[in-house]
Amino acid sequence: MTSIPFTKAEQVWRIRPVQWASVRKGELSNRYLNMLLRWVPYCDSTFEEWPNRPNCGHFFGGCHGYGTDTSYPAALYAVLAKIGEFDEEATGVSRERLKTRAIQGIRYLGFTHGSGPEDCVRPLSHNPANSGLKWGRPDEDYFRATQTGNSIAALCTAAQFLWDDLDEEAKLMVQTIAASYADRWCEVRPRSGVYNDTQEEENAWTANGISAAMNLFPDHPNAEKWKTGFIRWALNSVVSYKDCYIQEKVLPAKTRRTAPTEIPPFINVTLHADYTTENHGFVHPDYLKSGINLRATHLVGAWIGGEEALSCALYNNEEIYERVILKCIQADGFGIAVQGQDWYYNKQHESLFTHAVMNVVHEHPDAAMIERDVLSRMEQVQLSHSSGCLVEEKAEEYWLTPFQSLKHIEPLNMLSLLKSFLLHSFGGDGVPPSDREAFHRRMDGVHHYPYGSFIIHKTKRAFSAFNWRSNVMGLTLPESGIWSLTPMFNNYVGTVEFETSNGVKGLTNETRVRHVERAHVVPQADGFGACAAIPRGDRELLQHVAFVSLPDGRTVYMEQIHAVKQCRIRRMHTGIIGVRNERYKQLPDVARGYRTLYGPGGTAKTFEGMFGGSPDERDAFMPVPYLNLDQQVGFQVLGSAGMQYWNRHEFPKYTGVENTLVLNAREQVELEPGDSLPSLTVFTLPNRTLEETARHAAETVQLEGADRQAMVFESQGCLVYANFGDADRTVTAAKPLAFALGSRLAVYEGSNRIEPEAWTWSGRLGSFSSGYLTEACSLTAELADGRPAEEASPAAWSLDIAVLADRLLIANNSSERLRVQLFGRDESQPHRSVELGPQAFATLPRSW
């Protein structure tokens, strides 16, 4: 990008002052304030004087990218120096020190910015992208140059709160930084991007930076040009293809606190048609919210100055929030990374701000409820740390990238809290929260995202999902959500490590499955079935997988693996489950610091969770028919070759203290073309104890005689199937049965034959599909003349029950007269008695 010279400010401009009289106190602003005050001593311990110019200093090393290390704390210190009840004794920091260090930070940022003197550079550090260099240099590429918009917005907030306390030199530097950014980008065309790396974030943070100048300096000669540019960047941040066809000239005000704005043409797309979008190559929870959060900085800035916010900063917020974000949260409000997380699981502070915006600005009752839920959890996390940090003690030991530790991210987490505090301080507590039970009833069900390539199923106490592109994986969560199980990139589908890795690097599907050859997803009213064909390596293996979510929250994973080419495999682990093993002393219900794995007969082993301090532990054991984690989640496993629990303590990249349960482990496998491995099936049972898991295993059976490409199971009122064949087929499968007259048996849509030795089901399965049938009804049969059942010859009777869409056909194939009692799925449905003579039949409506 061509170097653009900065136009330095030569005189101090009028600013839009803080409207001190508009500051409100309320429940939520006070709770955010308390979190920020607890964080101040931690932040203050990182402050260092910078000797290169008078009265300068920085936080968190002063050398993180884009100036965030110091701009965010400076904004915090400036705000707390002026508003909110402040307890100097509790923080150990005086308000005077807050003001002094905020000013020192502002001056440090001014001197080390690209517009400052050439000799003023940041300190040396381990990060070569920043070490000994300026931030906001005019020669940087688009990505790095625009991203400073976030820091500039924070810098402008700090300056606005302390304008009367700043010296003229500091004011001129702030003016130059803000105006030069707005001048540079206000007339540039926003970018398009949906797949792999959305431009939602980039366009929004650019709008953010322009808005900072626009809000702070209303009399600047370029203020109208900045406004036009801000509107263009803000509108084009959260845009689907449909928006490109909008013809209206005016975007109405969305709330009582926003003003109408004219719509310039929509010129790009940042969202899929189903309102999902991707970053880092998958639908990423943090970047999905970025358009709401970043543009809301304008709302905060406008309200601080007593102005109405422009409604362009709200465009499509409600659509993305209601269609996607609300569907992907768990019982305590935490967001679920349905396609995995490559940052860290407790990155919930950004979600807090999302819900705060939707509560205060959009007056959304669900957001008001969820904001309080997430805030309560984050308060507990922070209170678990003696230092007052927001995520982890000793954060400098938790590395996210080779140049970025968790400590470097603390200011980013804090900024979301600060913006939430300001939003509530100038906008109030928002609206009354939703009724929790009513909310869950609205959210429960199946939600299908064909463009984002995932499907989810929510019940009141469980959550399941399957992805068939990007990170192909399944996910099953109990009521405690990602505190117990995690969305690892290879959940269920597992990893395959070949002796020699062939194929295109990055697309071999060995550790992360990024593509499939085919996929078929069937949403149902109360669950779903999904199938995918995964080529492994250079298509040496073809792994057929099915993932079925049942109405009661259980899931079923089925796989068949076939060799296409000769191959040697060092390690093959499938049926992988991510297990969270955190220790937060204020969250004993979900993060007590250990996990206990139970097996048949009550055998148990406990694994202590920790980050570092000892080497990883791998516990390998022979296959067992079922396991239970913490009396909380059950696993019934059929076809395992071996099992492992990997209690991890060493993490090259931190996402959380995340263990791995492997339900099907193979080592040193050699296969010839045409070879197949035994099928694997995993029933995952959320919110079930060991006793309930054992009962499930006793009541679940694989039906015999199905086509070799089909798998059929009968389990607790559901018939579960997968057909990996290329054609529709009628499958006949039987369950061995010691059925006596008088016993109760479930029947399913299709043909059911009941004989003393077996129950046989026959039905039509679609090609390459999976799914389930719920029991149509259950029945008992007895001799109609009242004789004891044992007097009937076992060979003398059999029943056929054909369950059609609207009726039942019951045929008595025996020489005995039988009385059949029918019981509906709904207990309120009356029983029905049918008497059938030898070789007779009857027809009944399904609802009788």
Short mmCIF file of N, CA and C in Angstrom, two decimals, residues 250 420 485 496 519 556 576 637-638 648 783:
data_model
loop_
_atom_site.label_atom_id
_atom_site.label_comp_id
_atom_site.label_asym_id
_atom_site.label_seq_id
_atom_site.Cartn_x
_atom_site.Cartn_y
_atom_site.Cartn_z
N VAL A 250 -33.51 5.59 2.62
CA VAL A 250 -33.33 5.96 4.01
C VAL A 250 -33.46 4.73 4.90
N SER A 420 -19.30 -2.15 28.00
CA SER A 420 -20.59 -2.51 28.60
C SER A 420 -20.93 -1.56 29.75
N LEU A 485 -17.93 -30.85 28.23
CA LEU A 485 -17.42 -31.38 26.97
C LEU A 485 -17.13 -30.22 26.03
N VAL A 496 -6.38 -39.58 11.91
CA VAL A 496 -5.69 -40.71 11.28
C VAL A 496 -4.28 -40.24 10.94
N ALA A 519 -22.14 -35.23 1.44
CA ALA A 519 -22.83 -35.06 2.72
C ALA A 519 -24.32 -35.06 2.46
N VAL A 556 -26.15 -40.32 18.41
CA VAL A 556 -25.58 -41.59 17.98
C VAL A 556 -24.58 -41.32 16.86
N ILE A 576 -13.58 -39.62 19.23
CA ILE A 576 -12.88 -38.70 20.14
C ILE A 576 -13.88 -37.74 20.78
N VAL A 637 -20.68 -47.78 23.90
CA VAL A 637 -19.77 -47.94 22.77
C VAL A 637 -19.86 -49.38 22.24
N LEU A 638 -20.05 -49.52 20.94
CA LEU A 638 -20.08 -50.83 20.29
C LEU A 638 -19.04 -50.83 19.17
N ARG A 648 -4.39 -34.07 29.72
CA ARG A 648 -3.36 -33.17 29.21
C ARG A 648 -3.05 -32.06 30.20
N LEU A 783 -53.69 -64.47 25.03
CA LEU A 783 -54.73 -65.36 24.52
C LEU A 783 -56.09 -64.79 24.89
#
